[in-house]
Coordinates of C-alpha atoms and ligand atoms in Angstrom, one line a residue:
X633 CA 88.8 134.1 95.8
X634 CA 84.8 132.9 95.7
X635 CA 84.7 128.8 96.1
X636 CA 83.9 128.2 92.2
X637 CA 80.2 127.9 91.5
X638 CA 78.7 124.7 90.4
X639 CA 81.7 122.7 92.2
X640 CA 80.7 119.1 93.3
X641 CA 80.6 117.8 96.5
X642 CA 81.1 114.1 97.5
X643 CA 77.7 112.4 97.9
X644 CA 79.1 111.4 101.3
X645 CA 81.5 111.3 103.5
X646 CA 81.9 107.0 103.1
X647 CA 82.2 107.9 99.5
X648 CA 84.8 110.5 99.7
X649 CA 86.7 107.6 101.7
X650 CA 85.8 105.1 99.6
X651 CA 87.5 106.9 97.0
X652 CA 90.3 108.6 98.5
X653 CA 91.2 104.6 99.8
X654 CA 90.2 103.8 96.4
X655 CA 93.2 106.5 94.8
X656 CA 95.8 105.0 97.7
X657 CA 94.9 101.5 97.3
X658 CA 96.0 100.2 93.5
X659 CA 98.9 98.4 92.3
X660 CA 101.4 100.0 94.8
X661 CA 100.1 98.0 97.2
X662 CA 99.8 94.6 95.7
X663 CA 102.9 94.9 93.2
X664 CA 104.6 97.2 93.8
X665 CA 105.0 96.7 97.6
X666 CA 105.3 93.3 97.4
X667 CA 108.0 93.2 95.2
X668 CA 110.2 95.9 96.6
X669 CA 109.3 93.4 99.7
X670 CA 111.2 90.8 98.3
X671 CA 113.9 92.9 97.1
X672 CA 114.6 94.5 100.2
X673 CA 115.0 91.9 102.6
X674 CA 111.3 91.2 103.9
X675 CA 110.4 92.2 107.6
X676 CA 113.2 95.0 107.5
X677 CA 111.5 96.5 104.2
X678 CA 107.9 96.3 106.4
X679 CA 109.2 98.1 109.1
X680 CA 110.8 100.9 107.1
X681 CA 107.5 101.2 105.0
X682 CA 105.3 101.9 108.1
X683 CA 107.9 104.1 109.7
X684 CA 108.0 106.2 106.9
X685 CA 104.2 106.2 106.4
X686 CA 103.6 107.7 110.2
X687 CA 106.4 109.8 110.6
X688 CA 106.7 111.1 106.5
X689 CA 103.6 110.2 105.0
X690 CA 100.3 111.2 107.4
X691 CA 101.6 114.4 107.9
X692 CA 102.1 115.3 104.2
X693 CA 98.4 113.6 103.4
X694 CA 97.1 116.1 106.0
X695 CA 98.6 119.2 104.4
X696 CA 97.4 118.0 101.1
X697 CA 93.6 117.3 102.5
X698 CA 94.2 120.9 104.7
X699 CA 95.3 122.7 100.9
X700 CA 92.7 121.1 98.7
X701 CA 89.5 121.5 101.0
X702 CA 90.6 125.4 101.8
X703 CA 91.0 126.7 98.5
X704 CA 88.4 124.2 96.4
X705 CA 90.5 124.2 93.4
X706 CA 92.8 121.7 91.9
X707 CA 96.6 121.7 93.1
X708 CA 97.8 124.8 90.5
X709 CA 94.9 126.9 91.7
X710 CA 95.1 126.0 95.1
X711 CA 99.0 126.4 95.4
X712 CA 98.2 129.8 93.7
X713 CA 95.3 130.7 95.9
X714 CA 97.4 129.8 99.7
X715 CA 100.9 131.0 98.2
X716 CA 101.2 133.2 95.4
X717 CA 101.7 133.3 91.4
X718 CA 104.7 131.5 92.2
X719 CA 103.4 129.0 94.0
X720 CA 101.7 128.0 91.0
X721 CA 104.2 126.4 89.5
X722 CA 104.7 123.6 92.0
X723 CA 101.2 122.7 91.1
X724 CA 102.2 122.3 87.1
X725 CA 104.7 119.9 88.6
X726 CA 101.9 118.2 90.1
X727 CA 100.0 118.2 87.1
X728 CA 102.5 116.6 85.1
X729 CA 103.5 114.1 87.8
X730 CA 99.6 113.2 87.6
X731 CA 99.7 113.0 83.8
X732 CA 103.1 110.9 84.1
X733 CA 102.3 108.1 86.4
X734 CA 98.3 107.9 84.8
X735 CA 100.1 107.2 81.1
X736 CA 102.3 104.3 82.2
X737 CA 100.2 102.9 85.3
X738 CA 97.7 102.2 83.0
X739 CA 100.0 99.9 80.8
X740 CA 100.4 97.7 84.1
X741 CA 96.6 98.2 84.6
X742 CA 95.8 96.8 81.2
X743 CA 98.7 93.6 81.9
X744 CA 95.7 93.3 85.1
X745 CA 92.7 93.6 83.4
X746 CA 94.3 90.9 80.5
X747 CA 95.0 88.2 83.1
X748 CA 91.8 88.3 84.8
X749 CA 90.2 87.6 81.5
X750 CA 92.4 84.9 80.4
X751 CA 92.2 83.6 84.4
X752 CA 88.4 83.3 83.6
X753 CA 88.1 82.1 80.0
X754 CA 91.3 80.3 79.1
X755 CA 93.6 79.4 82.2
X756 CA 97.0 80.6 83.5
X757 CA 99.2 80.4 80.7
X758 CA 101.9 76.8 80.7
X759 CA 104.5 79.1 80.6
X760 CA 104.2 82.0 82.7
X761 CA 108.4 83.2 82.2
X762 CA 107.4 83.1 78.7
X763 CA 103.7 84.9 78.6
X764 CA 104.8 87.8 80.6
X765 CA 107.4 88.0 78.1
X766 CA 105.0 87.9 75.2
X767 CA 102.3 90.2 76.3
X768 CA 104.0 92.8 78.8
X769 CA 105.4 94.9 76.0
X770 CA 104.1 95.3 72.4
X771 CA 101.2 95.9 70.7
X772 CA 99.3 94.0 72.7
X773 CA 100.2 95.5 76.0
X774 CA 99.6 99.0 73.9
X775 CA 96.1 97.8 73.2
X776 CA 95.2 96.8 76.6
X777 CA 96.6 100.2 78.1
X778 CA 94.2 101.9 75.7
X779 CA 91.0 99.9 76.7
X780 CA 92.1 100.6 80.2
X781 CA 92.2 104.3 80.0
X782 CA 89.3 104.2 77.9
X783 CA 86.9 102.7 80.8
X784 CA 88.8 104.7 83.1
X785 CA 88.5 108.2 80.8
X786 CA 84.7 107.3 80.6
X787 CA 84.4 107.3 84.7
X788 CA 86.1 110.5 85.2
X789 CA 83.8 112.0 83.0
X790 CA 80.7 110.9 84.5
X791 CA 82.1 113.7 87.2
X792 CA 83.1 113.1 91.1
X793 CA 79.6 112.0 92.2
X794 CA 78.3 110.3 89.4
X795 CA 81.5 108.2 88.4
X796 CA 84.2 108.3 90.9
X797 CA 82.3 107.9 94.1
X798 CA 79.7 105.9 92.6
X799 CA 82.5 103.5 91.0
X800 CA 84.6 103.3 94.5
X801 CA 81.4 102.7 96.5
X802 CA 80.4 99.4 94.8
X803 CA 84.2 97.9 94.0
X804 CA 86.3 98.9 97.2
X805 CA 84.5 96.8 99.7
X806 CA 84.5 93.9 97.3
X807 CA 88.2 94.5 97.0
X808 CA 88.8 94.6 100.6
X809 CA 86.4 91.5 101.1
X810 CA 88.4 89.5 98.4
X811 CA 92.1 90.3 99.3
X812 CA 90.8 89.1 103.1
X813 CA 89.7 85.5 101.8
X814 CA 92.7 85.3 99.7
X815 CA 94.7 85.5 102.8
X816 CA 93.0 83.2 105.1
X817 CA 92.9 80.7 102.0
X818 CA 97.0 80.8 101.5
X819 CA 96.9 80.1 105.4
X820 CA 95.6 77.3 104.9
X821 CA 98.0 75.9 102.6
X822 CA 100.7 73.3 103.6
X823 CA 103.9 75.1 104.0
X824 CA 102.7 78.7 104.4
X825 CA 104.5 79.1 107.3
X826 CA 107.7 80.1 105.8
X827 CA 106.1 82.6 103.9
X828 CA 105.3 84.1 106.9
X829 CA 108.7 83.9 108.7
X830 CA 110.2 85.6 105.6
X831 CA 107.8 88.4 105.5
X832 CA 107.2 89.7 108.9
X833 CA 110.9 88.3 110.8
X834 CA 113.5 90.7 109.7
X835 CA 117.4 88.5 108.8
X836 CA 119.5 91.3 109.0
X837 CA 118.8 94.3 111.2
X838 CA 122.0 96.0 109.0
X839 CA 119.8 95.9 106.0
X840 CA 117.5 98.4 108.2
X841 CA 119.2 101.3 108.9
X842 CA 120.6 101.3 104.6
X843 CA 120.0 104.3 102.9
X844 CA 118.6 102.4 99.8
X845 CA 115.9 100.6 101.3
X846 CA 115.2 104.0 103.4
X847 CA 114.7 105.4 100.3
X848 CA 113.0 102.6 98.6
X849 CA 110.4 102.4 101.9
X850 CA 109.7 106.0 101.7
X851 CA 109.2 106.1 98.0
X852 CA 106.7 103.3 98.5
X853 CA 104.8 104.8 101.2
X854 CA 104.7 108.2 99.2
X855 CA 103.5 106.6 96.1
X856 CA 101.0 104.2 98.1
X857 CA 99.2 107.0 99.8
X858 CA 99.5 108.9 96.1
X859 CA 100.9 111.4 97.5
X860 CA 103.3 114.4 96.5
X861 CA 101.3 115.2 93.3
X862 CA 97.8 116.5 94.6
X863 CA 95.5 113.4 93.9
X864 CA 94.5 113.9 97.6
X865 CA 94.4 117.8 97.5
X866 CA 92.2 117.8 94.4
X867 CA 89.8 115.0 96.1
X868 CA 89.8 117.0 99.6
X869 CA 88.9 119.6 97.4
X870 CA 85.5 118.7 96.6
X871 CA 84.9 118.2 100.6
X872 CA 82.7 120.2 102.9
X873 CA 84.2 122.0 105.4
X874 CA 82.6 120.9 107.8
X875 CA 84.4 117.5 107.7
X876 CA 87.1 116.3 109.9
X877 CA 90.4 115.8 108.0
X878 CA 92.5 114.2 110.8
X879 CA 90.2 111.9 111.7
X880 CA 89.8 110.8 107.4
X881 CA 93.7 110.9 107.0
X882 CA 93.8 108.5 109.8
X883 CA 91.1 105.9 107.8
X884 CA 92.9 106.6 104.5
X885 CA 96.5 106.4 105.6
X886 CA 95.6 103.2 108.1
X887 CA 93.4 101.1 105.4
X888 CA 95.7 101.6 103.0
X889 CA 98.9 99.8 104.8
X890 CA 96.4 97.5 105.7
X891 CA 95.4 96.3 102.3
X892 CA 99.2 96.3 101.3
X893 CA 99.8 94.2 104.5
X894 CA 97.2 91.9 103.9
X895 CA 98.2 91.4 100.2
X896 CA 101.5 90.2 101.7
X897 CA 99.6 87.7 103.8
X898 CA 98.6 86.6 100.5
X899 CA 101.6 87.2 98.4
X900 CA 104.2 85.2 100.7
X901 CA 102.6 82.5 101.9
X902 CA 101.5 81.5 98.5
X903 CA 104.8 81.1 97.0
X904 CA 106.3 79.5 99.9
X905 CA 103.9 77.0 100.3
X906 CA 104.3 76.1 96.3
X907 CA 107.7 75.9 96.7
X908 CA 108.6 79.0 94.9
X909 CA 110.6 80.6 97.3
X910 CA 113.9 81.0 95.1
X911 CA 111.5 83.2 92.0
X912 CA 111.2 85.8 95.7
X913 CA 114.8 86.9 96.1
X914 CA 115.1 87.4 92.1
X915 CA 111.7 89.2 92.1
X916 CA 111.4 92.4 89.6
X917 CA 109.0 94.2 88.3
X918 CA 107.2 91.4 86.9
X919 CA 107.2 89.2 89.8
X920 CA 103.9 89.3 90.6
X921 CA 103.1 88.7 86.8
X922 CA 104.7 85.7 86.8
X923 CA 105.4 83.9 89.9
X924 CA 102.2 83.8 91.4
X925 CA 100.7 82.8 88.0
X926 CA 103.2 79.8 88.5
X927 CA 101.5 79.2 92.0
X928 CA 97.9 80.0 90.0
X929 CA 99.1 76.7 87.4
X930 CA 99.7 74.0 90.2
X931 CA 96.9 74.0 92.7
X932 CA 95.1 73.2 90.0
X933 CA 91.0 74.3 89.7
X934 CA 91.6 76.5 93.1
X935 CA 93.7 78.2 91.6
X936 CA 92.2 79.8 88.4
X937 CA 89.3 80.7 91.2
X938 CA 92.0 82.4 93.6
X939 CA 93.8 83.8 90.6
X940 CA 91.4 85.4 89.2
X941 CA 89.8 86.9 92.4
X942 CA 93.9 88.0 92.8
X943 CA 93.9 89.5 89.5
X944 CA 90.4 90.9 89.5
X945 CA 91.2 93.0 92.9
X946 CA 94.0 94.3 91.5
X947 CA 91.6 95.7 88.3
X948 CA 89.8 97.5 90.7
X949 CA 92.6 98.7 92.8
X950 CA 94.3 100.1 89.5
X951 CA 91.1 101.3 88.2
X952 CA 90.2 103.6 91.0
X953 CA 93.7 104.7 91.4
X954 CA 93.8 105.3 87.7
X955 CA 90.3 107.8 88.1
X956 CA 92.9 109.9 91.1
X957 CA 95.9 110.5 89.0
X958 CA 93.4 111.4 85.7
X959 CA 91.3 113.6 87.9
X960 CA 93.9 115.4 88.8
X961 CA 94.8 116.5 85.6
X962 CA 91.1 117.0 84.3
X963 CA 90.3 119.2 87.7
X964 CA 93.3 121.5 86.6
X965 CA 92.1 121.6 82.8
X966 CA 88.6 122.6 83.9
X967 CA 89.8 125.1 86.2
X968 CA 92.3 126.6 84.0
X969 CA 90.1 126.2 80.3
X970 CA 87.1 127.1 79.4
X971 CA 86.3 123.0 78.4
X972 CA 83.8 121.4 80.5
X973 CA 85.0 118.8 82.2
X974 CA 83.7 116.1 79.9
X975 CA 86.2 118.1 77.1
X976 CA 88.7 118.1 79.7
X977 CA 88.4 114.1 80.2
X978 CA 88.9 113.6 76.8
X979 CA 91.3 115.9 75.4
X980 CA 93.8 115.2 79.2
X981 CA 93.0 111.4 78.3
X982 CA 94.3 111.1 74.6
X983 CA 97.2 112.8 75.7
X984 CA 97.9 110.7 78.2
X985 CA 97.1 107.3 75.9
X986 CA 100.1 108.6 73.8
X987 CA 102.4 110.0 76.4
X988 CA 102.3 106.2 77.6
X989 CA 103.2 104.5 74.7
X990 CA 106.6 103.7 75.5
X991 CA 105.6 102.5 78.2
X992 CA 103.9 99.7 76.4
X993 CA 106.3 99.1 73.9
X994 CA 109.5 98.5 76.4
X995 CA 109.6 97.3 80.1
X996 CA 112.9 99.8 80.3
X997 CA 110.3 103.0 79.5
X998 CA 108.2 101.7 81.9
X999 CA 110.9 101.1 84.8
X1000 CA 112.6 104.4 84.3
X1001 CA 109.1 106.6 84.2
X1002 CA 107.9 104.8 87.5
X1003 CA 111.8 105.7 89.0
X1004 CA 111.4 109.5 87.8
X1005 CA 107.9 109.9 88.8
X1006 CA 108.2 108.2 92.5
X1007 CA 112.1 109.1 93.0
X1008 CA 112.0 112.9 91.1
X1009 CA 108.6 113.9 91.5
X1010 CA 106.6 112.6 94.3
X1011 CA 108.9 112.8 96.6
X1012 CA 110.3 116.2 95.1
X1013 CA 106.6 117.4 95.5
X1014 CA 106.2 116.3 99.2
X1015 CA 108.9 118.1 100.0
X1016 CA 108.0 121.4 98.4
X1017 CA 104.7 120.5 100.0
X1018 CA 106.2 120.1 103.2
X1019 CA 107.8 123.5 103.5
X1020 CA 104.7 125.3 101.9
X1021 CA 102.8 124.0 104.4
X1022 CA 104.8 124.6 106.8
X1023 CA 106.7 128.0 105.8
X1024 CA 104.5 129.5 103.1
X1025 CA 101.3 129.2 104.1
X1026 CA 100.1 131.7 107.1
X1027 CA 98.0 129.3 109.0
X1028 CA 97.9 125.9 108.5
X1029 CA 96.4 124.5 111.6
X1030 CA 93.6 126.5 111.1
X1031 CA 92.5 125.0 107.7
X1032 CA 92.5 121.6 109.7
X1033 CA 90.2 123.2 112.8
X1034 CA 87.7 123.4 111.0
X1035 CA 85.1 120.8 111.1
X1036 CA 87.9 119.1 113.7
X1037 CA 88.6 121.5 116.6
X1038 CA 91.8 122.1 117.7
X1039 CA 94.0 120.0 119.3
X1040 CA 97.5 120.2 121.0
X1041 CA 99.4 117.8 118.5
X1042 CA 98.5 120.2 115.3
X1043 CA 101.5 121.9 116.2
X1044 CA 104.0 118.6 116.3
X1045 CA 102.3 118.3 112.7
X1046 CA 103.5 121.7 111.5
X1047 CA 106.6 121.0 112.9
X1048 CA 107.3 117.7 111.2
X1049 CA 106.2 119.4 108.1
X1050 CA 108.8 122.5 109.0
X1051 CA 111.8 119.8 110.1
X1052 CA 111.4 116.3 109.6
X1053 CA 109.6 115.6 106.7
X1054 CA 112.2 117.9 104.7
X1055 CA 115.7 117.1 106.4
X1056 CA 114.3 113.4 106.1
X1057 CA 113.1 113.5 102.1
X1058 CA 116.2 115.7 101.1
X1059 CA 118.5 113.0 102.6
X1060 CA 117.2 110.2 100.7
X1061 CA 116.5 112.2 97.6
X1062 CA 120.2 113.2 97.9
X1063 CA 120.8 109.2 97.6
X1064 CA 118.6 108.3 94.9
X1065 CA 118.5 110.9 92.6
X1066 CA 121.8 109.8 90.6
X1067 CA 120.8 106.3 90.5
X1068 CA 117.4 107.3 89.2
X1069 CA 119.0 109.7 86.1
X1070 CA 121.1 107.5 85.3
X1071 CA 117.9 104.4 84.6
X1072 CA 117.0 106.9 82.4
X1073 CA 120.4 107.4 80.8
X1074 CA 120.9 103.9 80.0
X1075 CA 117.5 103.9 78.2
X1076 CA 119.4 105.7 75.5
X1077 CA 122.7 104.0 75.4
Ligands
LIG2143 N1 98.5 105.0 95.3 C1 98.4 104.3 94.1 C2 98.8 102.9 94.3 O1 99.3 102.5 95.3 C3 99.2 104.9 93.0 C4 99.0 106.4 92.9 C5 100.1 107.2 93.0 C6 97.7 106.9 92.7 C7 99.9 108.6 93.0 C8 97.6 108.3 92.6 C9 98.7 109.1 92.8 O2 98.7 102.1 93.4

C-alpha cells in the first residue's frame, strides 16, 4: 500500500510534540486526575497512576506511534494495512471510542470555557454548590458544548499544519507556564502544607495493592495519555520516518504526568490552605467545579486572577485534547470517503454535537459514557492493541528502528506488550466491567 498522496506532515518535530502533549494533556489531568485523587486515597492513588503509566501505558503509546507512522493512515486503515481485513474492525472500535469521548468531553469543555468567562467578567459565583447545579446540565450546558465543538470543529478543519500544530504551538507552553505559577502561588499560602502531606504521603498502604484503585489508576493513565483509541496512531501518522519514536513517547508520556502532577501541587494545597479539606474526601465529578471555585470566592481579588488563569488552562488543555479525539474520526472519514477533509470536519462534527446531548442534559449520561468509554473501550482497545502489536504484527521493533536505531530493551517492549500489558488489563477489566454496565443500567431504572 503507497503512503497516500497529498498526506500532511507536521511542520515540526516541536509541533508534533506540542500537539501530541497537547491531545494527552486536557481535562484528565486537571479533573479528572485530581478527583479520582481524592477519591482514592491520595499518595496511594499517585503511586498507582505512575506505575501503571511506565509499566502499562509507554509501552502501548509506542505501539500506537510504531502503527500510525508505518502505515500513514488513520487507526481502521492502519490496523487493516499491518493485520488484515479483520483487523479493521478494531480500528471502527477506535473510531467510535474517538467519536464517544469527543461528544461528551466537550460538554465538560464548554462547563471550562463558561467559568473562565464569568471568572473574567462577573466573578465566581456566591454559591458555587448551587451554580454547578444550575449550569452543568441543561440548555445551557447544551449551548456551551456546541460553541465548544464549534471552535474546536473549525481547527481541525484548518488541517494538521495549519490548525492543530499551529493551535498547540501558541497555547501549550502558556499552559504549562500558567499551571507552574499556579503552583508556586498555592505554596505560598498559609496552611498549604497539609495539602501536601495528603497528596504525596500515602495513609493506608492496604488501599494500594486494591483492585479498584488498580483499576481506577490504570484507567486514568490510559485516558491521560489518550490512549487505546488511536488519537496517538493517527497523530504519529502524519510523522516522518525519520523521527525517533522512543525518544517522543518518552517527552509525551513524561510531560504529561508532569502537568497532572503539577496540577495537584495546585489542586491540594489550595483547598487545604482555605480550609476546604472536608469538600476533598466527598469529591465527584464536579469537584473541581465547585470546590476550588469556593477557594476562588475567599482570597478575594487573587483569586478571580488565579481562577481564571486555573480555568483558562484548562480551555486549552480540553481544546487541544478535543482537536485529538475529533481528528481521529475526521482522519478515518477522509480515508474511507471521498469528502475532503473540510466535509469530513463537518459532517464527523454535527454528529458528534448530537451524539453528546445527553450528556449535556444529565450528569448521569455524562458519568456512565466517561465509565464506558475509559473502562469498556480504552482500555478494551489497549489491550487488543497490545496483542496486535505484539502477536499480529510481523515485526514490530522494526517500525520503531527506524529513525531510532535499535536497541537491546525493544525486545522487553514486545514482551510487555505480549505478557504484561494484557494479563495486567484483562485482570482489572475483569473487575470493572460489571460495575461499569451496571452505571449504565441504572441510567434507565
Ligand atoms: N488525554 C486527554 C485528557 O487527559 C483525553 C483524551 C483521551 C484525549 C483519549 C484523546 C483521547 O484530557
Amino acid at each position: 500500500m503507497a503512503v497516500q498522496a497529498g498526506r500532511e506532515h507536521w511542520g515540526s518535530r516541536f509541533g508534533f510534540l506540542m500537539a501530541a502533549i497537547g491531545s494527552a494533556v486536557g481535562l484528565g489531568n486537571m479533573w479528572r486526575f485530581s478527583y479520582l485523587a481524592a477519591e482514592n486515597g491520595g499518595a496511594a492513588f499517585v503511586f498507582l497512576y505512575i506505575l501503571m503509566i511506565f509499566v502499562i501505558g509507554m509501552p502501548v503509546l509506542l505501539a500506537e506511534m510504531a502503527i500510525g507512522r508505518g502505515a500513514a493512515r488513520g487507526p481502521i486503515q492502519a490496523l487493516g494495512f499491518y493485520g488484515g481485513r479483520w483487523w479493521k474492525s478494531l480500528g471502527a472500535v477506535f473510531v467510535a471510542a474517538g467519536f464517544l469521548i469527543a461528544s461528551y468531553y466537550s460538554v465538560i469543555a464548554g462547563w471550562t470555557l463558561r467559568y473562565t468567562l464569568e471568572a473574567i467578567f462577573l466573578g465566581f459565583a456566591e454559591d458555587p454548590v448551587q451554580h454547578f447545579d444550575s449550569i452543568a446540565s441543561g440548555w445551557d450546558a447544551l449551548t456551551w458544548h456546541l460553541a465548544f465543538m464549534a471552535g474546536s470543529l473549525w481547527i481541525v478543519a484548518n488541517g494538521v499544519t495549519a490548525g492543530i500544530e499551529r493551535t498547540a504551538i501558541v497555547v501549550m507552553p502558556l499552559l504549562f507556564v500558567v499551571v507552574c505559577a499556579l503552583s508556586v502561588y498555592a505554596w505560598t499560602l498559609d496552611g498549604s502544607a497539609a495539602g501536601y502531606v495528603y497528596y504525596l504521603s500515602p495513609r493506608d498502604y492496604t488501599e494500594v495493592f486494591s483492585r479498584e484503585v488498580l483499576a481506577e489508576a490504570a484507567g486514568q493513565a490510559f485516558f491521560s495519555l489518550s490512549l487505546g483509541m488511536g488519537a496517538m496512531l493517527t497523530y504519529a501518522s502524519y510523522l516522518e520516518r525519520n523521527s525517533n519514536l522512543p525518544s517522543q513517547a518518552t517527552i509525551i508520556a513524561f510531560s504529561d504526568f508532569g502537568i497532572a502532577f503539577i496540577a495537584g501541587l495546585v489542586v491540594f494545597p489550595l483547598l487545604f490552605a482555605l480550609g476546604l479539606s472536608e469538600d476533598v474526601g466527598a469529591s465527584t465529578v464536579g469537584a473541581l467545579f465547585i470546590t476550588l471555585p469556593k477557594a476562588f470566592l475567599e482570597l478575594g481579588v487573587a483569586g478571580r486572577v488565579v481562577g481564571t488563569l486555573f480555568f483558562g488552562a484548562l480551555v486549552v488543555g480540553a481544546l487541544t485534547s478535543l482537536i485529538s479525539l475529533l481528528e481521529v474520526v475526521v482522519a478515518s472519514t477522509v480515508d474511507l470517503t471521498s469528502w475532503d477533509r473540510r466535509e469530513s470536519t463537518i459532517r464527523a462534527g454535527i454528529a458528534a454535537a448530537i451524539f453528546g446531548a445527553p450528556a449535556a442534559m444529565s450528569l448521569g449520561a455524562l458519568d456512565a459514557m466517561d465509565q464506558v468509554a475509559t473502562n469498556l473501550l480504552l482500555m478494551g482497545g489497549g489491550l487488543a492493541l497490545a496483542i496486535f502489536t505484539g502477536w499480529v504484527m510481523r515485526n514490530p521493533e522494526g517500525e520503531v528502528t527506524a529513525g531510532a536505531g535499535r536497541y537491546r530493551w525493544f525486545g522487553l517492549w514486545v514482551n510487555l506488550l505480549k505478557y504484561v500489558v494484557p494479563v495486567v488489563l484483562a485482570f482489572i477489566m475483569i473487575g470493572s466491567v460489571p460495575k461499569t454496565i451496571n452505571a449504565v443500567l441504572a441510567l434507565f431504572e
